[in-house]
Tab-separated table of C-alpha atoms in Angstrom:
chain	number	residue	atom	x	y	z
A	1	UNK	CA	15.294	-46.552	95.866
A	2	UNK	CA	12.635	-46.593	93.120
A	3	UNK	CA	12.263	-44.773	90.112
A	4	UNK	CA	9.644	-44.077	87.271
A	5	UNK	CA	11.257	-43.813	83.729
A	6	UNK	CA	8.973	-42.232	81.164
A	7	UNK	CA	10.128	-43.342	77.817
A	8	UNK	CA	9.029	-41.297	74.608
A	9	UNK	CA	9.806	-41.617	71.009
A	10	UNK	CA	11.819	-38.446	70.658
A	11	UNK	CA	11.459	-35.739	68.045
A	12	UNK	CA	13.441	-33.466	65.899
A	13	UNK	CA	11.388	-30.750	67.399
A	14	UNK	CA	13.184	-29.653	70.488
A	15	UNK	CA	9.788	-28.377	72.064
A	16	UNK	CA	8.146	-31.876	71.675
A	17	UNK	CA	11.077	-33.392	73.670
A	18	UNK	CA	10.877	-30.490	76.202
A	19	UNK	CA	7.234	-31.263	76.656
A	20	UNK	CA	8.129	-34.737	77.849
A	21	UNK	CA	10.820	-33.406	80.120
A	22	UNK	CA	8.101	-30.988	81.768
A	23	UNK	CA	5.725	-33.919	81.876
A	24	UNK	CA	8.290	-35.716	83.812
A	25	UNK	CA	8.724	-33.019	86.307
A	26	UNK	CA	5.002	-32.851	86.593
A	27	UNK	CA	4.901	-36.465	87.504
A	28	UNK	CA	7.476	-36.135	90.134
A	29	UNK	CA	5.456	-33.299	91.461
A	30	UNK	CA	2.417	-35.276	91.791
A	31	UNK	CA	3.970	-38.532	92.937
A	32	UNK	CA	2.812	-39.117	96.658
A	33	UNK	CA	6.107	-40.798	97.613
A	34	UNK	CA	6.165	-44.113	95.553
A	35	UNK	CA	9.143	-42.962	93.620
A	36	UNK	CA	12.490	-41.504	94.771
A	37	UNK	CA	13.228	-40.332	91.252
A	38	UNK	CA	11.198	-39.708	88.010
A	39	UNK	CA	12.857	-39.294	84.794
A	40	UNK	CA	12.535	-39.488	81.023
A	41	UNK	CA	14.426	-41.044	78.169
A	42	UNK	CA	14.018	-41.147	74.493
A	43	UNK	CA	14.050	-44.084	72.045
A	44	UNK	CA	15.659	-41.988	69.456
A	45	UNK	CA	16.544	-38.418	68.292
A	46	UNK	CA	16.889	-37.118	71.837
A	47	UNK	CA	18.794	-37.551	74.992
A	48	UNK	CA	19.180	-39.414	77.309
A	49	UNK	CA	18.825	-42.720	75.453
A	50	UNK	CA	17.120	-45.475	77.441
A	51	UNK	CA	20.415	-47.348	78.537
A	52	UNK	CA	21.883	-43.983	79.497
A	53	UNK	CA	18.635	-43.099	81.586
A	54	UNK	CA	18.598	-46.353	83.266
A	55	UNK	CA	22.388	-46.128	84.176
A	56	UNK	CA	21.992	-42.593	85.509
A	57	UNK	CA	19.256	-43.694	87.793
A	58	UNK	CA	21.370	-46.649	89.011
A	59	UNK	CA	24.271	-44.203	89.599
A	60	UNK	CA	21.997	-42.240	91.866
A	61	UNK	CA	21.349	-45.480	93.851
A	62	UNK	CA	17.986	-46.634	92.442
A	63	UNK	CA	17.552	-50.283	92.368
A	64	UNK	CA	13.976	-50.578	91.183
A	65	UNK	CA	12.917	-48.828	87.907
A	66	UNK	CA	9.652	-48.912	86.124
A	67	UNK	CA	9.741	-47.959	82.547
A	68	UNK	CA	6.477	-46.396	81.270
A	69	UNK	CA	6.322	-46.277	77.470
A	70	UNK	CA	4.771	-42.788	76.439
A	71	UNK	CA	3.093	-44.375	73.498
A	72	UNK	CA	-0.401	-44.665	72.355
A	73	UNK	CA	-0.343	-48.040	70.434
A	74	UNK	CA	1.484	-51.279	70.370
A	75	UNK	CA	3.674	-50.824	67.400
A	76	UNK	CA	7.216	-52.046	66.827
A	77	UNK	CA	8.574	-49.472	69.104
A	78	UNK	CA	6.591	-50.740	71.945
A	79	UNK	CA	6.826	-54.381	71.318
A	80	UNK	CA	10.422	-54.706	70.132
A	81	UNK	CA	12.466	-51.519	70.322
A	82	UNK	CA	11.943	-50.478	73.925
A	83	UNK	CA	12.534	-53.895	75.437
A	84	UNK	CA	15.758	-54.157	73.191
A	85	UNK	CA	16.901	-50.762	74.559
A	86	UNK	CA	16.211	-51.687	78.038
A	87	UNK	CA	18.239	-54.778	77.617
A	88	UNK	CA	21.213	-52.784	76.267
A	89	UNK	CA	21.538	-51.248	79.902
A	90	UNK	CA	22.649	-54.660	81.180
A	91	UNK	CA	23.922	-56.776	82.317
A	92	UNK	CA	22.550	-55.230	85.463
A	93	UNK	CA	23.622	-56.191	89.141
A	94	UNK	CA	21.422	-58.681	90.644
A	95	UNK	CA	19.879	-56.230	93.027
A	96	UNK	CA	18.541	-54.025	90.217
A	97	UNK	CA	15.140	-54.708	88.961
A	98	UNK	CA	13.769	-52.992	85.653
A	99	UNK	CA	10.163	-53.635	84.539
A	100	UNK	CA	8.276	-52.197	81.676
A	101	UNK	CA	4.854	-51.107	82.274
A	102	UNK	CA	2.045	-51.195	79.662
A	103	UNK	CA	2.145	-48.346	77.175
A	104	UNK	CA	-0.043	-45.532	78.115
A	105	UNK	CA	-2.514	-46.241	75.356
A	106	UNK	CA	-3.614	-49.237	77.457
A	107	UNK	CA	-4.403	-47.281	80.253
A	108	UNK	CA	-7.779	-47.711	81.774
A	109	UNK	CA	-7.923	-44.039	82.803
A	110	UNK	CA	-7.401	-42.865	79.047
A	111	UNK	CA	-11.156	-42.812	78.361
A	112	UNK	CA	-11.613	-40.556	81.473
A	113	UNK	CA	-8.655	-38.343	80.228
A	114	UNK	CA	-10.316	-37.960	76.797
A	115	UNK	CA	-13.693	-36.931	78.342
A	116	UNK	CA	-12.082	-34.353	80.499
A	117	UNK	CA	-10.239	-33.075	77.566
A	118	UNK	CA	-13.332	-32.604	75.684
A	119	UNK	CA	-14.928	-31.108	78.658
A	120	UNK	CA	-12.352	-28.636	79.166
A	121	UNK	CA	-13.421	-26.997	75.874
A	122	UNK	CA	-17.208	-27.549	76.144
B	1	UNK	CA	-27.118	-33.094	70.062
B	2	UNK	CA	-23.411	-33.165	71.227
B	3	UNK	CA	-20.509	-35.431	70.127
B	4	UNK	CA	-16.957	-36.093	71.128
B	5	UNK	CA	-14.976	-37.171	68.083
B	6	UNK	CA	-11.499	-38.836	68.862
B	7	UNK	CA	-9.031	-38.134	66.254
B	8	UNK	CA	-6.062	-40.372	65.828
B	9	UNK	CA	-3.125	-40.590	63.434
B	10	UNK	CA	-4.326	-43.982	61.867
B	11	UNK	CA	-1.947	-46.901	61.325
B	12	UNK	CA	-1.086	-49.625	58.726
B	13	UNK	CA	-1.633	-51.929	61.683
B	14	UNK	CA	-5.291	-52.781	61.754
B	15	UNK	CA	-5.121	-53.615	65.442
B	16	UNK	CA	-3.755	-50.038	66.215
B	17	UNK	CA	-6.901	-48.594	64.547
B	18	UNK	CA	-9.125	-51.198	66.310
B	19	UNK	CA	-7.440	-50.011	69.694
B	20	UNK	CA	-8.817	-46.386	68.850
B	21	UNK	CA	-12.150	-47.781	68.028
B	22	UNK	CA	-12.335	-49.802	71.256
B	23	UNK	CA	-11.191	-46.579	73.076
B	24	UNK	CA	-13.977	-44.730	71.560
B	25	UNK	CA	-16.421	-47.293	72.832
B	26	UNK	CA	-14.982	-46.961	76.241
B	27	UNK	CA	-15.354	-43.406	76.328
B	28	UNK	CA	-18.866	-43.671	75.146
B	29	UNK	CA	-19.468	-46.057	78.112
B	30	UNK	CA	-18.013	-43.846	80.723
B	31	UNK	CA	-19.501	-40.637	79.506
B	32	UNK	CA	-22.139	-39.469	82.113
B	33	UNK	CA	-24.501	-37.888	79.603
B	34	UNK	CA	-22.565	-34.926	78.189
B	35	UNK	CA	-22.235	-36.509	74.886
B	36	UNK	CA	-25.005	-37.970	72.673
B	37	UNK	CA	-22.434	-39.583	70.530
B	38	UNK	CA	-18.902	-40.631	70.789
B	39	UNK	CA	-16.726	-41.474	67.729
B	40	UNK	CA	-13.468	-41.584	66.181
B	41	UNK	CA	-11.851	-40.609	63.007
B	42	UNK	CA	-8.320	-40.836	61.419
B	43	UNK	CA	-5.903	-38.422	59.952
B	44	UNK	CA	-4.692	-40.806	57.642
B	45	UNK	CA	-4.382	-44.587	56.784
B	46	UNK	CA	-7.797	-45.690	58.287
B	47	UNK	CA	-11.403	-44.811	57.927
B	48	UNK	CA	-13.432	-42.857	58.504
B	49	UNK	CA	-11.537	-39.767	57.651
B	50	UNK	CA	-12.028	-36.499	59.648
B	51	UNK	CA	-14.402	-34.887	57.264
B	52	UNK	CA	-16.328	-38.289	56.871
B	53	UNK	CA	-16.539	-38.506	60.608
B	54	UNK	CA	-17.929	-34.941	61.130
B	55	UNK	CA	-20.403	-35.493	58.433
B	56	UNK	CA	-21.615	-38.796	59.764
B	57	UNK	CA	-22.325	-37.151	63.081
B	58	UNK	CA	-23.993	-34.273	61.362
B	59	UNK	CA	-26.140	-36.665	59.605
B	60	UNK	CA	-27.179	-38.246	62.993
B	61	UNK	CA	-28.423	-34.804	64.075
B	62	UNK	CA	-25.477	-33.712	65.900
B	63	UNK	CA	-24.905	-30.033	66.054
B	64	UNK	CA	-22.191	-29.529	68.522
B	65	UNK	CA	-18.861	-31.482	67.940
B	66	UNK	CA	-15.579	-31.431	69.997
B	67	UNK	CA	-12.550	-32.930	68.155
B	68	UNK	CA	-10.146	-34.210	70.581
B	69	UNK	CA	-6.659	-34.933	69.001
B	70	UNK	CA	-5.227	-38.285	70.198
B	71	UNK	CA	-1.757	-37.134	69.946
B	72	UNK	CA	1.043	-36.636	72.408
B	73	UNK	CA	2.775	-33.790	71.068
B	74	UNK	CA	2.130	-30.631	69.172
B	75	UNK	CA	3.635	-31.421	65.802
B	76	UNK	CA	2.485	-30.719	62.337
B	77	UNK	CA	-0.247	-33.018	62.557
B	78	UNK	CA	-1.854	-31.237	65.548
B	79	UNK	CA	-1.005	-27.730	64.585
B	80	UNK	CA	-1.805	-27.767	60.794
B	81	UNK	CA	-3.184	-31.181	59.478
B	82	UNK	CA	-6.139	-31.707	62.053
B	83	UNK	CA	-7.418	-28.100	61.516
B	84	UNK	CA	-7.212	-28.413	57.823
B	85	UNK	CA	-9.044	-31.625	57.801
B	86	UNK	CA	-11.877	-30.209	60.074
B	87	UNK	CA	-12.052	-27.316	57.696
B	88	UNK	CA	-12.752	-29.769	54.649
B	89	UNK	CA	-15.892	-31.017	56.416
B	90	UNK	CA	-17.313	-27.454	55.635
B	91	UNK	CA	-18.917	-25.216	54.780
B	92	UNK	CA	-21.102	-26.164	57.770
B	93	UNK	CA	-24.633	-24.905	58.315
B	94	UNK	CA	-24.586	-22.126	60.733
B	95	UNK	CA	-26.327	-24.178	63.396
B	96	UNK	CA	-23.273	-26.741	63.663
B	97	UNK	CA	-20.350	-25.986	65.850
B	98	UNK	CA	-17.086	-27.778	65.730
B	99	UNK	CA	-14.398	-27.021	68.197
B	100	UNK	CA	-11.019	-28.620	68.588
B	101	UNK	CA	-9.768	-29.495	71.979
B	102	UNK	CA	-6.220	-29.511	73.129
B	103	UNK	CA	-4.328	-32.840	72.054
B	104	UNK	CA	-4.210	-35.136	74.835
B	105	UNK	CA	-0.491	-34.805	75.603
B	106	UNK	CA	-1.457	-31.305	77.069
B	107	UNK	CA	-4.017	-32.901	79.584
B	108	UNK	CA	-3.403	-31.983	83.046
B	109	UNK	CA	-4.251	-35.470	84.073
B	110	UNK	CA	-1.596	-37.094	82.031
B	111	UNK	CA	0.785	-36.996	85.029
B	112	UNK	CA	-1.733	-39.032	87.071
B	113	UNK	CA	-2.243	-41.359	84.191
B	114	UNK	CA	1.431	-41.999	84.138
B	115	UNK	CA	1.570	-42.519	87.717
B	116	UNK	CA	-1.244	-45.038	87.890
B	117	UNK	CA	0.357	-46.840	84.770
B	118	UNK	CA	3.658	-47.324	86.785
B	119	UNK	CA	1.763	-48.342	89.960
B	120	UNK	CA	-0.155	-50.854	87.891
B	121	UNK	CA	3.042	-52.937	87.688
B	122	UNK	CA	4.833	-51.974	90.897
């Protein structure tokens, strides 16, 4: 089983964390079958933590997890903290594979998203 | 003339600010003609400021500016600070129209972007 785990910073504002959870639900609804599970986790200030999020997916039988950092730039959180938190989920069984995708600010479709966002208010 | 102004937080890391500038260039390259200018500005820690970015566009003859907040959640920066900085560009001539689009975390295409980002490393 495959999973996508959206990792956000986490906020003291509960509504910001709920936005991420709603986004996770929206991703699950739009997935065309590549992922059996779509979830979210937080680097800090909200639950679940990244290790807890990974372990919860493993407990559901997921063996292939792609972590997508919901971050706009390659700061310390993306470069150091997220890999360190992912590592804390281990040691993993050999059949479990966790990879970290590029952060979303690197997405080639971000330019299109910005244009669409402008157009939505034009 | 119309412009899209991407507004990011700004960072002490010059490379993060340069990422935003490169994204602005990518948006300009992908625009199909809706905008005569695409630029970026920063809420803090980098140049140009939001009022300076708006004034620079006006000086180039732009009279219709859509500000897109390059932010993932509706924190204080989006709700209060960006509108306040946009207001500082004024008073504007009556023929100049500045509107603020929803922040990118609200984009309906964010879910697709996340799926594509996961797929890029699958």
